[in-house]
PDB file of C-alpha atoms in Angstrom:
ATOM      1  CA  UNK A   2      13.085 -34.629 -29.773  1.00  0.00           C
ATOM      2  CA  UNK A   3      11.228 -31.958 -31.602  1.00  0.00           C
ATOM      3  CA  UNK A   4      14.128 -29.597 -31.629  1.00  0.00           C
ATOM      4  CA  UNK A   5      16.425 -32.245 -33.016  1.00  0.00           C
ATOM      5  CA  UNK A   6      14.043 -32.862 -35.889  1.00  0.00           C
ATOM      6  CA  UNK A   7      13.815 -29.157 -36.606  1.00  0.00           C
ATOM      7  CA  UNK A   8      17.764 -29.038 -36.676  1.00  0.00           C
ATOM      8  CA  UNK A   9      17.793 -32.080 -39.100  1.00  0.00           C
ATOM      9  CA  UNK A  10      15.312 -30.342 -41.371  1.00  0.00           C
ATOM     10  CA  UNK A  11      17.688 -27.280 -41.347  1.00  0.00           C
ATOM     11  CA  UNK A  12      14.970 -25.098 -39.721  1.00  0.00           C
ATOM     12  CA  UNK A  13      16.012 -22.217 -37.591  1.00  0.00           C
ATOM     13  CA  UNK A  14      15.694 -22.991 -33.914  1.00  0.00           C
ATOM     14  CA  UNK A  15      15.874 -21.186 -30.655  1.00  0.00           C
ATOM     15  CA  UNK A  16      16.742 -23.129 -27.556  1.00  0.00           C
ATOM     16  CA  UNK A  17      16.486 -21.521 -24.169  1.00  0.00           C
ATOM     17  CA  UNK A  18      18.125 -23.591 -21.383  1.00  0.00           C
ATOM     18  CA  UNK A  19      15.521 -23.931 -18.697  1.00  0.00           C
ATOM     19  CA  UNK A  20      18.248 -25.132 -16.191  1.00  0.00           C
ATOM     20  CA  UNK A  21      20.030 -21.738 -16.715  1.00  0.00           C
ATOM     21  CA  UNK A  22      20.521 -19.888 -13.529  1.00  0.00           C
ATOM     22  CA  UNK A  23      22.482 -17.127 -11.914  1.00  0.00           C
ATOM     23  CA  UNK A  24      26.039 -18.170 -11.309  1.00  0.00           C
ATOM     24  CA  UNK A  25      25.922 -16.995  -7.793  1.00  0.00           C
ATOM     25  CA  UNK A  26      23.025 -19.104  -6.992  1.00  0.00           C
ATOM     26  CA  UNK A  27      24.707 -22.295  -8.140  1.00  0.00           C
ATOM     27  CA  UNK A  28      28.401 -21.821  -7.317  1.00  0.00           C
ATOM     28  CA  UNK A  29      28.253 -24.015  -4.171  1.00  0.00           C
ATOM     29  CA  UNK A  30      26.643 -26.912  -5.977  1.00  0.00           C
ATOM     30  CA  UNK A  31      28.770 -27.093  -9.135  1.00  0.00           C
ATOM     31  CA  UNK A  32      30.489 -30.432  -9.777  1.00  0.00           C
ATOM     32  CA  UNK A  33      33.706 -28.765 -10.173  1.00  0.00           C
ATOM     33  CA  UNK A  34      35.336 -25.681  -8.627  1.00  0.00           C
ATOM     34  CA  UNK A  35      37.992 -23.278  -9.219  1.00  0.00           C
ATOM     35  CA  UNK A  36      40.706 -25.504  -7.500  1.00  0.00           C
ATOM     36  CA  UNK A  37      39.662 -28.215 -10.072  1.00  0.00           C
ATOM     37  CA  UNK A  38      40.267 -25.894 -12.854  1.00  0.00           C
ATOM     38  CA  UNK A  39      43.614 -24.884 -11.452  1.00  0.00           C
ATOM     39  CA  UNK A  40      44.751 -28.415 -11.020  1.00  0.00           C
ATOM     40  CA  UNK A  41      43.656 -29.303 -14.613  1.00  0.00           C
ATOM     41  CA  UNK A  42      45.689 -26.345 -15.926  1.00  0.00           C
ATOM     42  CA  UNK A  43      48.807 -27.570 -13.873  1.00  0.00           C
ATOM     43  CA  UNK A  44      48.475 -31.008 -15.341  1.00  0.00           C
ATOM     44  CA  UNK A  45      48.305 -29.663 -18.866  1.00  0.00           C
ATOM     45  CA  UNK A  46      51.510 -27.619 -18.224  1.00  0.00           C
ATOM     46  CA  UNK A  47      53.127 -30.659 -16.788  1.00  0.00           C
ATOM     47  CA  UNK A  48      52.325 -32.670 -19.856  1.00  0.00           C
ATOM     48  CA  UNK A  49      53.159 -29.911 -22.268  1.00  0.00           C
ATOM     49  CA  UNK A  50      56.674 -31.471 -23.239  1.00  0.00           C
ATOM     50  CA  UNK A  51      55.022 -34.763 -24.036  1.00  0.00           C
ATOM     51  CA  UNK A  52      52.243 -33.026 -26.054  1.00  0.00           C
ATOM     52  CA  UNK A  53      54.745 -31.001 -27.937  1.00  0.00           C
ATOM     53  CA  UNK A  54      56.737 -34.128 -28.828  1.00  0.00           C
ATOM     54  CA  UNK A  55      53.664 -36.180 -29.670  1.00  0.00           C
ATOM     55  CA  UNK A  56      51.853 -33.322 -31.428  1.00  0.00           C
ATOM     56  CA  UNK A  57      54.589 -31.058 -33.013  1.00  0.00           C
ATOM     57  CA  UNK A  58      51.829 -28.881 -34.602  1.00  0.00           C
ATOM     58  CA  UNK A  59      51.229 -27.423 -31.167  1.00  0.00           C
ATOM     59  CA  UNK A  60      53.114 -24.429 -30.048  1.00  0.00           C
ATOM     60  CA  UNK A  61      55.300 -25.317 -26.869  1.00  0.00           C
ATOM     61  CA  UNK A  62      52.880 -28.184 -26.115  1.00  0.00           C
ATOM     62  CA  UNK A  63      49.870 -25.803 -25.527  1.00  0.00           C
ATOM     63  CA  UNK A  64      46.701 -27.033 -26.847  1.00  0.00           C
ATOM     64  CA  UNK A  65      44.633 -24.298 -28.489  1.00  0.00           C
ATOM     65  CA  UNK A  66      41.178 -24.607 -29.891  1.00  0.00           C
ATOM     66  CA  UNK A  67      40.204 -21.608 -31.849  1.00  0.00           C
ATOM     67  CA  UNK A  68      36.620 -21.060 -33.082  1.00  0.00           C
ATOM     68  CA  UNK A  69      36.558 -21.521 -36.826  1.00  0.00           C
ATOM     69  CA  UNK A  70      33.565 -20.876 -39.205  1.00  0.00           C
ATOM     70  CA  UNK A  71      32.522 -24.148 -40.970  1.00  0.00           C
ATOM     71  CA  UNK A  72      31.371 -22.679 -44.234  1.00  0.00           C
ATOM     72  CA  UNK A  73      30.554 -25.926 -45.933  1.00  0.00           C
ATOM     73  CA  UNK A  74      28.461 -27.232 -42.911  1.00  0.00           C
ATOM     74  CA  UNK A  75      25.015 -26.252 -44.401  1.00  0.00           C
ATOM     75  CA  UNK A  76      25.877 -28.082 -47.652  1.00  0.00           C
ATOM     76  CA  UNK A  77      27.117 -31.121 -45.842  1.00  0.00           C
ATOM     77  CA  UNK A  78      23.987 -31.308 -43.668  1.00  0.00           C
ATOM     78  CA  UNK A  79      21.732 -30.969 -46.642  1.00  0.00           C
ATOM     79  CA  UNK A  80      23.656 -33.897 -48.241  1.00  0.00           C
ATOM     80  CA  UNK A  81      23.459 -36.071 -45.308  1.00  0.00           C
ATOM     81  CA  UNK A  82      19.987 -35.354 -44.081  1.00  0.00           C
TER      82      UNK A  82
END
């Protein structure tokens, strides 16, 4: 909870994931595998025509999620907290 309070106070924080490990050490116990990822990709491709129709702003029904800067975030957080 301490780190959340620091974030709310707009303090700089550093969080190190204590559960982080080497990928090769955990690959066999992950809840999803490469096959699951491929199946999800196939489903999205199968639904692309519907997505394109329902959301014409997508290109060919492909959902893209670019990383964008949110320049006003600091001001908004200062206002809200």
